[in-house]
Short mmCIF file of C-alpha atoms in Angstrom, two decimals:
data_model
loop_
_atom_site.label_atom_id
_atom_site.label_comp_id
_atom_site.label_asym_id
_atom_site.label_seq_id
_atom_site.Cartn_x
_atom_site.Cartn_y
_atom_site.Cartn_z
CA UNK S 1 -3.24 12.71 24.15
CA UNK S 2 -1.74 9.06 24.68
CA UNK S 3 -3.46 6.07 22.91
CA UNK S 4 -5.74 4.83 25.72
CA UNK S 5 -6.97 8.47 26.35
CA UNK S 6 -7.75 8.60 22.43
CA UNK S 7 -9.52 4.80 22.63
CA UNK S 8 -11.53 6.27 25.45
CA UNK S 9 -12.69 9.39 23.84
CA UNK S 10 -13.52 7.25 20.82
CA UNK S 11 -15.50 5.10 22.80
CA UNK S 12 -17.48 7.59 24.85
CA UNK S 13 -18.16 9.49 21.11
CA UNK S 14 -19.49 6.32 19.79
CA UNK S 15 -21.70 4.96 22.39
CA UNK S 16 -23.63 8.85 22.38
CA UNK S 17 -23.67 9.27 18.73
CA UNK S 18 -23.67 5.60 16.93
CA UNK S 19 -25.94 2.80 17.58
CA UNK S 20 -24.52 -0.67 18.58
CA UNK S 21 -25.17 -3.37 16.64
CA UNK S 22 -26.34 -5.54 19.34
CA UNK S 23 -29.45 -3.27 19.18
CA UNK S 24 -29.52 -2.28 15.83
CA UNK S 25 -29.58 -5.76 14.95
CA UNK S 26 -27.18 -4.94 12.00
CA UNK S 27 -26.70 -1.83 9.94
CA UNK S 28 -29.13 1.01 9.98
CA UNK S 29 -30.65 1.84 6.94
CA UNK S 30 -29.80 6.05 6.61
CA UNK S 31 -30.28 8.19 3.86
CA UNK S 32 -27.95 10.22 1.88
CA UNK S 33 -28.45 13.42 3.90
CA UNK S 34 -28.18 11.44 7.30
CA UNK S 35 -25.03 9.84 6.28
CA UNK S 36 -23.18 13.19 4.99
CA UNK S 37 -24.42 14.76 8.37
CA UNK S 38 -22.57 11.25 10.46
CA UNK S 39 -19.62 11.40 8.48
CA UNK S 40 -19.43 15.81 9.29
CA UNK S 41 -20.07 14.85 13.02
CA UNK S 42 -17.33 12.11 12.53
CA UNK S 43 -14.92 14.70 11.09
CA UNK S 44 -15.33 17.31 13.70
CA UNK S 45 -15.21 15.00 16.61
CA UNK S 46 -11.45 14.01 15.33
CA UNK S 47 -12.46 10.34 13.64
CA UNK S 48 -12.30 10.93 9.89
CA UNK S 49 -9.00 11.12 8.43
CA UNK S 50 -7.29 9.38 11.31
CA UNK S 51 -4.03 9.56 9.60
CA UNK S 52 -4.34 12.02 6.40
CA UNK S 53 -2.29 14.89 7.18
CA UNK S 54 -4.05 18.00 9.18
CA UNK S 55 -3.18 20.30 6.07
CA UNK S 56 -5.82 18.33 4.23
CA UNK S 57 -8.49 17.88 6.74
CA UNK S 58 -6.67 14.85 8.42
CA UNK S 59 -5.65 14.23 11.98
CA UNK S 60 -1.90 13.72 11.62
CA UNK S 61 -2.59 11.19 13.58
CA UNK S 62 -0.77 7.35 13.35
CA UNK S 63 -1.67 3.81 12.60
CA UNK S 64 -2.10 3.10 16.02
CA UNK S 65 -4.90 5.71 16.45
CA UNK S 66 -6.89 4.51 13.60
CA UNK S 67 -6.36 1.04 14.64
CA UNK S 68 -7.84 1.88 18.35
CA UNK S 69 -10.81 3.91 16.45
CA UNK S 70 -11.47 0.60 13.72
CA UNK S 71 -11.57 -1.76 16.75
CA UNK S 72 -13.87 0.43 19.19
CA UNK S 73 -16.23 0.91 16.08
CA UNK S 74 -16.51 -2.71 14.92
CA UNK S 75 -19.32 -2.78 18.04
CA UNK S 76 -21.54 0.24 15.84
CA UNK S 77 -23.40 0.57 12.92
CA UNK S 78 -21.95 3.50 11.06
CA UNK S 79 -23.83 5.35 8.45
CA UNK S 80 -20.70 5.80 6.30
CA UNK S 81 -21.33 3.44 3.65
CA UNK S 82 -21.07 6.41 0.98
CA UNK S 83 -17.56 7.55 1.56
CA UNK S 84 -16.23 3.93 1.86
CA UNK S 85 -14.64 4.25 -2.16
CA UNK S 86 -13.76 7.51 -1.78
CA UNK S 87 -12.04 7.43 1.55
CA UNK S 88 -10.44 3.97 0.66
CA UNK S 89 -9.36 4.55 -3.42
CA UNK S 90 -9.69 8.35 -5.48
CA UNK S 91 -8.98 9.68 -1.40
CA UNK S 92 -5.64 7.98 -1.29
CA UNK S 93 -4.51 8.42 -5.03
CA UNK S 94 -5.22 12.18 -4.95
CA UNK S 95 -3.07 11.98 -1.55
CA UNK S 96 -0.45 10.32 -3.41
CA UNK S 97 -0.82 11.33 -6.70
CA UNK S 98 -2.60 14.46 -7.42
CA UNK S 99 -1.55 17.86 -7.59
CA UNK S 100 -1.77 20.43 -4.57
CA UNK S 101 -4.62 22.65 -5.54
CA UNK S 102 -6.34 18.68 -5.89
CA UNK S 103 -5.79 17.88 -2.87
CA UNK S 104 -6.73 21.10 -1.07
CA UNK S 105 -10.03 21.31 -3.01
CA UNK S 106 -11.20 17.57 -2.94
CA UNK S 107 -9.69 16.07 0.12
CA UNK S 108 -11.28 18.09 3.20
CA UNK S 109 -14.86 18.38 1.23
CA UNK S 110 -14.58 14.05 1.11
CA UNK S 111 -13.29 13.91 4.67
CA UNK S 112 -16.44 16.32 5.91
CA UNK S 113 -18.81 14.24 4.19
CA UNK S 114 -20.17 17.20 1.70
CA UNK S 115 -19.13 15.20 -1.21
CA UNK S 116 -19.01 11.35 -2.35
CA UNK S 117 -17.06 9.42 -4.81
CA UNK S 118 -16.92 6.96 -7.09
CA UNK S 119 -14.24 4.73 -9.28
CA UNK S 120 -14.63 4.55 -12.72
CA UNK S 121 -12.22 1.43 -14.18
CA UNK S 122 -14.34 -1.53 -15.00
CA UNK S 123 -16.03 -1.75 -18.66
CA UNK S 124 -18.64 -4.33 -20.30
CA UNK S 125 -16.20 -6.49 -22.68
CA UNK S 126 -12.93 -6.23 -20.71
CA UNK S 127 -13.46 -8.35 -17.71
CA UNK S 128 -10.39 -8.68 -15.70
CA UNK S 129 -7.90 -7.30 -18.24
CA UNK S 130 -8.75 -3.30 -17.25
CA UNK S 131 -5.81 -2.20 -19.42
CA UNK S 132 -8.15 -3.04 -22.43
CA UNK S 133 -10.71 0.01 -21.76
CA UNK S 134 -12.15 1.42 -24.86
CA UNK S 135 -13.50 5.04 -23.08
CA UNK S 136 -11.64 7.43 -24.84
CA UNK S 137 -10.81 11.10 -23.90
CA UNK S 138 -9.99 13.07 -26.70
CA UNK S 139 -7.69 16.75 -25.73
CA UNK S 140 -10.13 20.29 -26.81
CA UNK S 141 -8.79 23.52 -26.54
CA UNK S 142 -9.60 23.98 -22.54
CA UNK S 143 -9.70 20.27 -21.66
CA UNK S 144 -10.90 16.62 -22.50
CA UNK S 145 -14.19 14.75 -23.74
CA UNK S 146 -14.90 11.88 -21.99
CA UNK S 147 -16.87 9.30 -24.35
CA UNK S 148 -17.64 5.34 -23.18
CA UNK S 149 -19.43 3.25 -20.58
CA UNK S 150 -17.91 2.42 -17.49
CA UNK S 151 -20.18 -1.05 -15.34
CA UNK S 152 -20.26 -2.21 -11.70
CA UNK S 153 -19.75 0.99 -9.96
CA UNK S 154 -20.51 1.29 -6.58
CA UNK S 155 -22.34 3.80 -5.27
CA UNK S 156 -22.31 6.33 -8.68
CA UNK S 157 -26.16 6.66 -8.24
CA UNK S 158 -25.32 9.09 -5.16
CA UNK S 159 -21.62 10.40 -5.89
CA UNK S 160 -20.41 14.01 -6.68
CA UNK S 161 -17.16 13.05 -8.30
CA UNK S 162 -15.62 10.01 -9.47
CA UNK S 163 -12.06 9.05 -10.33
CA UNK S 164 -11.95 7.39 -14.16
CA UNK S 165 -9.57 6.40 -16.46
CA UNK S 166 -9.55 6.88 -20.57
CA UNK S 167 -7.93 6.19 -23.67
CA UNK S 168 -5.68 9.16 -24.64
CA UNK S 169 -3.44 7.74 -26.96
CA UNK S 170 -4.50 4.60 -29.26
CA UNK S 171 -1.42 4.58 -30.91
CA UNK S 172 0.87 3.01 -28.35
CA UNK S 173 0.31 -0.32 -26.55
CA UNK S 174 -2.97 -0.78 -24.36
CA UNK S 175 -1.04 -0.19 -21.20
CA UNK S 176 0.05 3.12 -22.17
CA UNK S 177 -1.77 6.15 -23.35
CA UNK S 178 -4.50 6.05 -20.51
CA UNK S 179 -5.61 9.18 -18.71
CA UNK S 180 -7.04 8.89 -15.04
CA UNK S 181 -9.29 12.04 -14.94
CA UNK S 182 -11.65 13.74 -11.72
CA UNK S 183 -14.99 13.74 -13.59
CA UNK S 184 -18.19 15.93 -11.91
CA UNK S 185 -20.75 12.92 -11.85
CA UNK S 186 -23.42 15.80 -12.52
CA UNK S 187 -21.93 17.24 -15.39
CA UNK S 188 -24.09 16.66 -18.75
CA UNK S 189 -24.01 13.55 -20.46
CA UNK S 190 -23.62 11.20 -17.66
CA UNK S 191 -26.04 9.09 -17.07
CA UNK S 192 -26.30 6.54 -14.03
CA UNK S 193 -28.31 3.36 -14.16
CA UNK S 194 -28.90 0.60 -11.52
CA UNK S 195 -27.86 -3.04 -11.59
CA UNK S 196 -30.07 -5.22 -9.70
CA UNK S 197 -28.02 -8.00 -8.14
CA UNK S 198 -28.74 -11.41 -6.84
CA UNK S 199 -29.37 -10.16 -3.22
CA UNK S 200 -31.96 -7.61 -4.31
CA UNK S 201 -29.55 -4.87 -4.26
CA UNK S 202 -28.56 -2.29 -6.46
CA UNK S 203 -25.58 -1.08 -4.94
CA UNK S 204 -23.65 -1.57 -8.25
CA UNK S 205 -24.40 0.51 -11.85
CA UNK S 206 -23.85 1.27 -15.27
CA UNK S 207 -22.30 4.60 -15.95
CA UNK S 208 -22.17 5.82 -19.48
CA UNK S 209 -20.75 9.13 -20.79
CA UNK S 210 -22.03 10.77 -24.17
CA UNK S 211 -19.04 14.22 -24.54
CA UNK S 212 -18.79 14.75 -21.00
CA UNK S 213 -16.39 17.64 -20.87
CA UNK S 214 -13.97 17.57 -18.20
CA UNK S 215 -10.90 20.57 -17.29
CA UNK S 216 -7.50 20.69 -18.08
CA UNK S 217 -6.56 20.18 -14.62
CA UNK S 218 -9.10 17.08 -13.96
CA UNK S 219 -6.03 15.07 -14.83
CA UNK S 220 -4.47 12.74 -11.63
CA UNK S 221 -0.77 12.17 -12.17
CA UNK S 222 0.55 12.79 -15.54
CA UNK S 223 -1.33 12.51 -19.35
CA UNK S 224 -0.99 8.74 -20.73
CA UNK S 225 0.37 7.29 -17.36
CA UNK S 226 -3.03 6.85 -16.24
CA UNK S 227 -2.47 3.08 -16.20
CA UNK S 228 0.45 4.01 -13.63
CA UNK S 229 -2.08 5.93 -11.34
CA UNK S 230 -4.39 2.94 -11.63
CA UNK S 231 -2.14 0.82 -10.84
CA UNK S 232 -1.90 3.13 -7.14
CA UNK S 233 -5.37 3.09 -6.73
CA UNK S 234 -5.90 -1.06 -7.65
CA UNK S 235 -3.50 -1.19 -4.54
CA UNK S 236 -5.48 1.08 -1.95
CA UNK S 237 -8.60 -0.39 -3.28
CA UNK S 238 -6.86 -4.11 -2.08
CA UNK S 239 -5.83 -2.72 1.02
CA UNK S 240 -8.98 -1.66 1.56
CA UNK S 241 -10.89 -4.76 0.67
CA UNK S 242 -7.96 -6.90 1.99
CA UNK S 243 -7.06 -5.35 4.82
CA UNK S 244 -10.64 -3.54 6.31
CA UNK S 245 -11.21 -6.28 9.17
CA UNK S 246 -14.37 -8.16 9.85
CA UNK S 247 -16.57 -6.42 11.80
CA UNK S 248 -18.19 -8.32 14.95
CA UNK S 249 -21.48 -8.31 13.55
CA UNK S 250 -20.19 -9.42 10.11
CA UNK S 251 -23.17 -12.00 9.34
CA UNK S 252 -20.72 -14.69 8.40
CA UNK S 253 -18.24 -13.73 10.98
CA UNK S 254 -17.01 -16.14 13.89
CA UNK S 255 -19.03 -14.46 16.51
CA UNK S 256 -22.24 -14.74 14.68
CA UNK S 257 -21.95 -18.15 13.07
CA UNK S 258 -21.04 -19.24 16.72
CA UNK S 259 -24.13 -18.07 17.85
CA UNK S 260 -26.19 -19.84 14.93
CA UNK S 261 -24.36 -23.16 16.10
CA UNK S 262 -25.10 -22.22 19.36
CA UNK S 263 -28.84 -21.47 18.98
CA UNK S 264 -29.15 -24.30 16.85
CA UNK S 265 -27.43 -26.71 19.72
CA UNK S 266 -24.25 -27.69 17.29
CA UNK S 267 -21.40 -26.59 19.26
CA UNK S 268 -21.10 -30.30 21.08
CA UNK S 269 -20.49 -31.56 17.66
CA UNK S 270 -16.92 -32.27 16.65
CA UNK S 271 -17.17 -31.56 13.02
CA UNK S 272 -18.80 -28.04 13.84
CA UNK S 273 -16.38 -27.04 16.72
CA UNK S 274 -13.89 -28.30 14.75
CA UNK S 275 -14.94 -25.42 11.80
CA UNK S 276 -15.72 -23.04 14.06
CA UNK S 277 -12.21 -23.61 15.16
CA UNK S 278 -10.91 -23.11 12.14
CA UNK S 279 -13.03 -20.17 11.00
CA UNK S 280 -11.41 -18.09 14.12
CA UNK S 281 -8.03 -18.81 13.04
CA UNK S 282 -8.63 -17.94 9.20
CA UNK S 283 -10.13 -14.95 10.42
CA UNK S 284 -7.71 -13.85 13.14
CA UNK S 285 -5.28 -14.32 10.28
CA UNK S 286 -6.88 -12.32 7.39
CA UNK S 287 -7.21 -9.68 10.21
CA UNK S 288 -3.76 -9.65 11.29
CA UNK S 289 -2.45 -9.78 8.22
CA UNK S 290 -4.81 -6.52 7.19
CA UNK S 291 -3.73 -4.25 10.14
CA UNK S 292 0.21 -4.89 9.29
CA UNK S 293 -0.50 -3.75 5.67
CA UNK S 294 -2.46 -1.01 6.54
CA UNK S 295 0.36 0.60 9.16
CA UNK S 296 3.02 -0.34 6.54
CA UNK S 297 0.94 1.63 4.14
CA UNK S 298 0.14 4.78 6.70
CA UNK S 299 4.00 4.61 7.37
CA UNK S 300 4.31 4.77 3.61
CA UNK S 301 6.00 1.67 2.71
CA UNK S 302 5.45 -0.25 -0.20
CA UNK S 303 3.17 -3.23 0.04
CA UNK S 304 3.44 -4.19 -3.17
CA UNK S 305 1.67 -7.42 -4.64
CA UNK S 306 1.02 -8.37 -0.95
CA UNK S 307 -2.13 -6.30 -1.26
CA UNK S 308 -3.15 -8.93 -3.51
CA UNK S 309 -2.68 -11.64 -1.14
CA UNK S 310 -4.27 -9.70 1.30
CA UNK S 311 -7.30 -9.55 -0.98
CA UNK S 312 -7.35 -13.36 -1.95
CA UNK S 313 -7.31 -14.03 1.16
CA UNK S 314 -10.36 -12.22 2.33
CA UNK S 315 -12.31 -13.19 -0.46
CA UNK S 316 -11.62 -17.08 0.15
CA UNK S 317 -12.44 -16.23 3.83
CA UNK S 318 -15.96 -15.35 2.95
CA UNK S 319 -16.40 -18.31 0.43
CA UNK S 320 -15.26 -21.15 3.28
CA UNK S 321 -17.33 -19.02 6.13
CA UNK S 322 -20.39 -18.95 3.31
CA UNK S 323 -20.12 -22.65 2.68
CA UNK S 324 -19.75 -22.70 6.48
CA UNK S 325 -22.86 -21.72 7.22
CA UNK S 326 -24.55 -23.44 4.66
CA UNK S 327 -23.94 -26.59 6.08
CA UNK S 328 -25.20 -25.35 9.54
CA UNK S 329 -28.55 -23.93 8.43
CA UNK S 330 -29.27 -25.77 5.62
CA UNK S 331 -32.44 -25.52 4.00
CA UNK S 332 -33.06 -22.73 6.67
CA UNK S 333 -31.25 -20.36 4.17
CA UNK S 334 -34.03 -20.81 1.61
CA UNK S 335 -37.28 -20.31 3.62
CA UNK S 336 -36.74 -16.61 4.27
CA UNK S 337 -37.08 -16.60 8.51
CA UNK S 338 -36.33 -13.39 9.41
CA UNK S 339 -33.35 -14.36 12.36
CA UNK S 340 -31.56 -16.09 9.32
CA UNK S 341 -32.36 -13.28 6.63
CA UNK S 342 -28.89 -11.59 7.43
CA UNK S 343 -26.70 -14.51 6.37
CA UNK S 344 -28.65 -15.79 3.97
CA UNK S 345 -27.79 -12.64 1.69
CA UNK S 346 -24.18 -12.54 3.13
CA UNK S 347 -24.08 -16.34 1.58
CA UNK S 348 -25.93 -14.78 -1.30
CA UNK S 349 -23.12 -11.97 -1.60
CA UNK S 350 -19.98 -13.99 -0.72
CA UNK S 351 -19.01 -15.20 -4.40
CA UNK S 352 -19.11 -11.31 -5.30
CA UNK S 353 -15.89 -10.59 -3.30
CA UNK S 354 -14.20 -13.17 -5.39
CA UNK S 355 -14.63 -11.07 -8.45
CA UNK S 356 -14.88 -7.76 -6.90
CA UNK S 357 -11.35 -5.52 -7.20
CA UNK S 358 -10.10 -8.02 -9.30
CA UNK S 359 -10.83 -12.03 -9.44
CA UNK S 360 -9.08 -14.30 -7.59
CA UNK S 361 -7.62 -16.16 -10.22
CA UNK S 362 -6.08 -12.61 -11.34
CA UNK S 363 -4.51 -12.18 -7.73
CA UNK S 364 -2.49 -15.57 -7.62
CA UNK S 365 -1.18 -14.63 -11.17
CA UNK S 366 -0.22 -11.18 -9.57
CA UNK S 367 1.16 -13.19 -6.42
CA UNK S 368 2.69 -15.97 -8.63
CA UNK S 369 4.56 -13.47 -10.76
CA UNK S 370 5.61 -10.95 -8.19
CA UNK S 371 5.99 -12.92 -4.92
CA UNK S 372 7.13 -16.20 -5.84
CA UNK S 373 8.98 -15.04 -9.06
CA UNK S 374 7.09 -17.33 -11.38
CA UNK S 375 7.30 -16.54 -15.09
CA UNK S 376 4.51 -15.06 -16.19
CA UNK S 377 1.54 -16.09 -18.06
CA UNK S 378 2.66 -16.23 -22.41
CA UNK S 379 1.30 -13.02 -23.29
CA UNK S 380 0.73 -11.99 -27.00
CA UNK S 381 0.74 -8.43 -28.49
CA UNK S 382 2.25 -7.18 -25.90
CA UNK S 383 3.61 -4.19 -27.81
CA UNK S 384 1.05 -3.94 -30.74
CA UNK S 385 -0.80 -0.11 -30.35
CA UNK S 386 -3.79 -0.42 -29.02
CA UNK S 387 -5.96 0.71 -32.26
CA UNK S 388 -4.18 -2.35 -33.96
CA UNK S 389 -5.47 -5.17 -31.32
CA UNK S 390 -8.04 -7.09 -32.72
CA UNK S 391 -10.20 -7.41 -29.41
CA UNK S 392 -13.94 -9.08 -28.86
CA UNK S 393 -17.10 -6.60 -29.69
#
């Protein structure tokens, strides 16, 4: 099939089983159930797992067939919201990293949308510096124990499986002796509570495990390089933030901030043609940028820190489109009228990507260091074993 025969079929799929946005008005609400049956329908129609290889429940396809598919989709509201992590972070890793029976059992159930996952890094205490994660798994006879809290997952309150990483070893330093580990987000002793954000939302939770037992062979990549694996999924998880694309009815996008200057009769004023101006080029950019990373990474070269960049960058692109639109609608944004409800809680939201898959000011450092070839930040106990740090309670 050549590329314009597979944009076509994509498009002809899409308009019979999606709804556009231009009629949906912006994402559907669906339920669990409705979006496992989507992504199924998504699978056997040849449009989940673009480029994952066929032996897994791919399409062997390339980076130009998922690029044509991501393009004719920006125009539909897809109820795949759910198997965004998991297709975009543990999905990858396992593809990279895992064993074979791991991939044959994990990766075709994700790609036919009978199963949903989760990451499991962040902790309350830790902040930015993950490498300081006090969840410990401690080795049994058949397996591991999984004790600690894990905070600001997405999506746990409706995932199967999750990807996490532990302590293992508290003898060495805090970079080493760290476990990633599959854990069944049913098994007893987890326990999954809601964070209510400032956009009403609790997309985001607390996840805490009391001697959650997990197998031998729950382990991705090796025992105490877990911080190695994380390291491969903090990538995909940039790539995927960085390099995703805006969608066309992104609320703070160019097309629909041109329409609020447009309804609003701004776009004869210099200063606002001017930013809109300059809103299409930052996000023409971000976009470009994204694609090249994303068929570099498909064609499996390293991207190294540049997914980093590719995530700053997208984050600062919803800040200056946030403040953007503040200045346009002004004390609009605070009275609640329904046509301005969607950005409103996109402005709400945009400082979140900022923080979300690590801070900004944690991706220049990466950037500085391993771009540019500054020196690094002064760090102390470097080499001190974890169970001698003295870190904050």
């Amino acid at each position: 099939m050549s590329l314009d025969e597979f944009r076509t079929e994509a498009r002809a799929w899409l308009e019979t089983n999606a709804t556009p946005f231009a009629e949906a008005g912006g994402d559907l609400p669906a339920s669990i159930e409705e979006c496992k049956r989507f992504q199924n329908a998504l699978w056997q129609a040849g449009f989940a797992g673009i480029t994952w290889p066929e032996k897994y429940g791919g399409q062997g396809l390339g980076a130009a067939e998922l690029l044509a598919f991501t393009q004719e989709a920006a125009d539909f509201s897809l109820p795949t919201q759910p198997f965004i992590i998991g297709l975009g972070m543990p999905g990858p890793t396992i593809l990279e990293l895992g064993t074979e029976e791991q991939k044959l059992r994990y990766l075709p159930s994700l790609l036919r949308g009978e199963e949903i996952w989760c990451q499991l890094f962040s902790e309350p205490g830790t902040g930015s510096d993950v490498a300081s994660l006090r969840t410990t798994a401690t080795r049994t006879e058949d397996g591991w124990v999984i004790n600690g809290q894990k905070i600001w997952t997405s999506g746990a309150q409706w995932s199967d499986f999750g990807a996490i990483i532990a302590r293992t070893d508290p003898t060495v330093p805090k970079h080493q002796g760290i476990t990633m580990f599959i854990v069944d987000m049913h098994s007893p002793g987890v326990t999954v509570r809601p964070l209510v954000v400032a956009t009403g939302d609790a997309a985001f939770n607390e996840v805490f495990f009391d001697d959650v037992r997990v197998p031998a062979d729950a382990v991705i990549g090796e025992v105490n390089q877990g911080w190695a694996a994380a390291v491969v999924m903090l990538r995909n998880e940039r790539v995927a933030i960085g390099a995703g694309g805006r969608r066309r009815a992104d609320p703070l996008g160019f097309d629909a901030l041109l329409e609020v200057a447009r309804s609003r009769g701004r776009t004869g004023d210099p200063a606002v043609r001017r930013r809109l101006a300059e809103l299409y080029a930052r996000e023409s950019s971000v976009t470009a940028f994204g694609r090249l990373l994303h068929e570099e990474t498909i064609a499996g070269q390293a991207i190294g820190a540049r997914g980093s960049a590719a995530k700053l960058a997208g984050a600062e692109l919803s800040l200056w489109a946030a403040e953007f639109a503040g200045d346009l609608l002004g004390a609009e944004l605070a009275l609640g009228y329904p046509e301005v409800r969607a950005v409103a809680g996109a402005v709400i939201a945009a400082p979140g990507y900022a923080i979300a898959g690590g801070t900004n000011e944690i991706q220049r450092n990466i950037i500085g260091e391993r771009i540019l070839g500054l020196p690094k930040d002064p760090g102390i106990q470097r080499d001190v074993p974890f169970n001698q740090l003295r870190l904050s309670r």
